[in-house]
Every structure is written in C-alpha cells, then in structure tokens.
Amino acid sequence: MANAAMFMVRVGIAVVLLPIRVELVDLADKVADFGLVSGVSGVSANFATVFNPLARPGSLPARPRTTPRP
C-alpha cells in the first residue's frame, strides 16, 4: 500500500510539473516538446529495465542466505 502511495506521489508530481517546465522552455511548441521529453524518458526507462542486471530472472536468490545456528 505504501509503495502504491509513493508511486502516485512521484507520478503526480511529474504529471503536474513536467508540462510547466516544458512550457517555460518553449511556449510556442510546448505540446511537441512535451511529447519528445515523454518519449525519450519512456525509451530510457525501458532500456534501464532491460539492461539492469538485478531485473533479470534468477539474478536474485529466491531464499535469503542465513548463517547456520550453532
């Protein structure tokens, strides 16, 4: 539940603030610039997910390693 709340906070801030920042940079072509920024960030997020070694199946153990009790 807390993870979903944090996700909504982060996405909400990005959805509100990113168009405002893009509008400050270029008022005439703000829609095209917003599309470009959104597209580039989406592609880079996909590459980060695909090439992240921790995101590959089997890279993290299913069970945590514990030391044997004496």
PDB file of C-alpha atoms in Angstrom:
ATOM      1  CA  MET A   1       0.000   0.000   0.000  1.00  0.00           C
ATOM      2  CA  ALA A   2       2.814   2.382   0.840  1.00  0.00           C
ATOM      3  CA  ASN A   3       4.550   1.521  -2.430  1.00  0.00           C
ATOM      4  CA  ALA A   4       1.425   2.491  -4.376  1.00  0.00           C
ATOM      5  CA  ALA A   5       1.164   5.750  -2.449  1.00  0.00           C
ATOM      6  CA  MET A   6       4.783   6.660  -3.195  1.00  0.00           C
ATOM      7  CA  PHE A   7       4.255   5.809  -6.860  1.00  0.00           C
ATOM      8  CA  MET A   8       1.215   8.083  -7.024  1.00  0.00           C
ATOM      9  CA  VAL A   9       3.116  10.929  -5.369  1.00  0.00           C
ATOM     10  CA  ARG A  10       6.044  10.648  -7.791  1.00  0.00           C
ATOM     11  CA  VAL A  11       3.876  10.306 -10.879  1.00  0.00           C
ATOM     12  CA  GLY A  12       1.565  13.084  -9.723  1.00  0.00           C
ATOM     13  CA  ILE A  13       4.445  15.483  -9.305  1.00  0.00           C
ATOM     14  CA  ALA A  14       5.837  14.568 -12.720  1.00  0.00           C
ATOM     15  CA  VAL A  15       2.449  14.925 -14.406  1.00  0.00           C
ATOM     16  CA  VAL A  16       1.932  18.389 -12.945  1.00  0.00           C
ATOM     17  CA  LEU A  17       5.429  19.850 -13.017  1.00  0.00           C
ATOM     18  CA  LEU A  18       6.834  18.481 -16.281  1.00  0.00           C
ATOM     19  CA  PRO A  19       4.371  20.314 -18.565  1.00  0.00           C
ATOM     20  CA  ILE A  20       5.001  23.538 -16.663  1.00  0.00           C
ATOM     21  CA  ARG A  21       8.775  23.177 -17.084  1.00  0.00           C
ATOM     22  CA  VAL A  22       8.414  22.393 -20.783  1.00  0.00           C
ATOM     23  CA  GLU A  23       6.164  25.423 -21.224  1.00  0.00           C
ATOM     24  CA  LEU A  24       8.791  27.668 -19.611  1.00  0.00           C
ATOM     25  CA  VAL A  25      11.407  26.462 -22.082  1.00  0.00           C
ATOM     26  CA  ASP A  26       9.418  26.811 -25.311  1.00  0.00           C
ATOM     27  CA  LEU A  27       5.943  28.330 -25.267  1.00  0.00           C
ATOM     28  CA  ALA A  28       5.243  28.004 -28.993  1.00  0.00           C
ATOM     29  CA  ASP A  29       5.888  24.243 -29.353  1.00  0.00           C
ATOM     30  CA  LYS A  30       5.088  23.054 -25.842  1.00  0.00           C
ATOM     31  CA  VAL A  31       2.995  20.069 -26.947  1.00  0.00           C
ATOM     32  CA  ALA A  32       5.634  18.729 -29.335  1.00  0.00           C
ATOM     33  CA  ASP A  33       8.384  19.297 -26.778  1.00  0.00           C
ATOM     34  CA  PHE A  34       6.372  17.517 -24.085  1.00  0.00           C
ATOM     35  CA  GLY A  35       5.871  14.578 -26.423  1.00  0.00           C
ATOM     36  CA  LEU A  36       9.598  14.465 -27.148  1.00  0.00           C
ATOM     37  CA  VAL A  37      10.543  14.566 -23.461  1.00  0.00           C
ATOM     38  CA  SER A  38       7.964  11.907 -22.598  1.00  0.00           C
ATOM     39  CA  GLY A  39       9.092   9.659 -25.444  1.00  0.00           C
ATOM     40  CA  VAL A  40      12.771   9.925 -24.593  1.00  0.00           C
ATOM     41  CA  SER A  41      12.126   9.247 -20.915  1.00  0.00           C
ATOM     42  CA  GLY A  42       9.946   6.238 -21.763  1.00  0.00           C
ATOM     43  CA  VAL A  43      12.570   4.726 -24.034  1.00  0.00           C
ATOM     44  CA  SER A  44      15.323   5.319 -21.497  1.00  0.00           C
ATOM     45  CA  ALA A  45      13.199   3.743 -18.746  1.00  0.00           C
ATOM     46  CA  ASN A  46      12.685   0.655 -20.915  1.00  0.00           C
ATOM     47  CA  PHE A  47      16.416   0.376 -21.601  1.00  0.00           C
ATOM     48  CA  ALA A  48      17.153   0.799 -17.903  1.00  0.00           C
ATOM     49  CA  THR A  49      14.747  -2.021 -17.076  1.00  0.00           C
ATOM     50  CA  VAL A  50      16.034  -4.366 -19.767  1.00  0.00           C
ATOM     51  CA  PHE A  51      19.726  -3.837 -19.100  1.00  0.00           C
ATOM     52  CA  ASN A  52      19.513  -3.737 -15.304  1.00  0.00           C
ATOM     53  CA  PRO A  53      21.271  -6.868 -14.033  1.00  0.00           C
ATOM     54  CA  LEU A  54      19.007  -7.057 -10.968  1.00  0.00           C
ATOM     55  CA  ALA A  55      15.863  -7.118 -13.123  1.00  0.00           C
ATOM     56  CA  ARG A  56      16.844 -10.365 -14.854  1.00  0.00           C
ATOM     57  CA  PRO A  57      15.175 -13.522 -13.606  1.00  0.00           C
ATOM     58  CA  GLY A  58      17.425 -15.616 -11.421  1.00  0.00           C
ATOM     59  CA  SER A  59      19.816 -12.815 -10.548  1.00  0.00           C
ATOM     60  CA  LEU A  60      18.490 -12.568  -7.004  1.00  0.00           C
ATOM     61  CA  PRO A  61      18.171 -15.673  -4.850  1.00  0.00           C
ATOM     62  CA  ALA A  62      14.703 -16.947  -4.034  1.00  0.00           C
ATOM     63  CA  ARG A  63      15.671 -17.558  -0.419  1.00  0.00           C
ATOM     64  CA  PRO A  64      17.855 -15.307   1.681  1.00  0.00           C
ATOM     65  CA  ARG A  65      21.087 -16.839   2.875  1.00  0.00           C
ATOM     66  CA  THR A  66      21.331 -17.219   6.585  1.00  0.00           C
ATOM     67  CA  THR A  67      24.148 -18.403   8.717  1.00  0.00           C
ATOM     68  CA  PRO A  68      23.580 -21.799  10.361  1.00  0.00           C
ATOM     69  CA  ARG A  69      22.688 -21.698  14.007  1.00  0.00           C
ATOM     70  CA  PRO A  70      25.111 -23.442  16.373  1.00  0.00           C
TER      71      PRO A  70
END
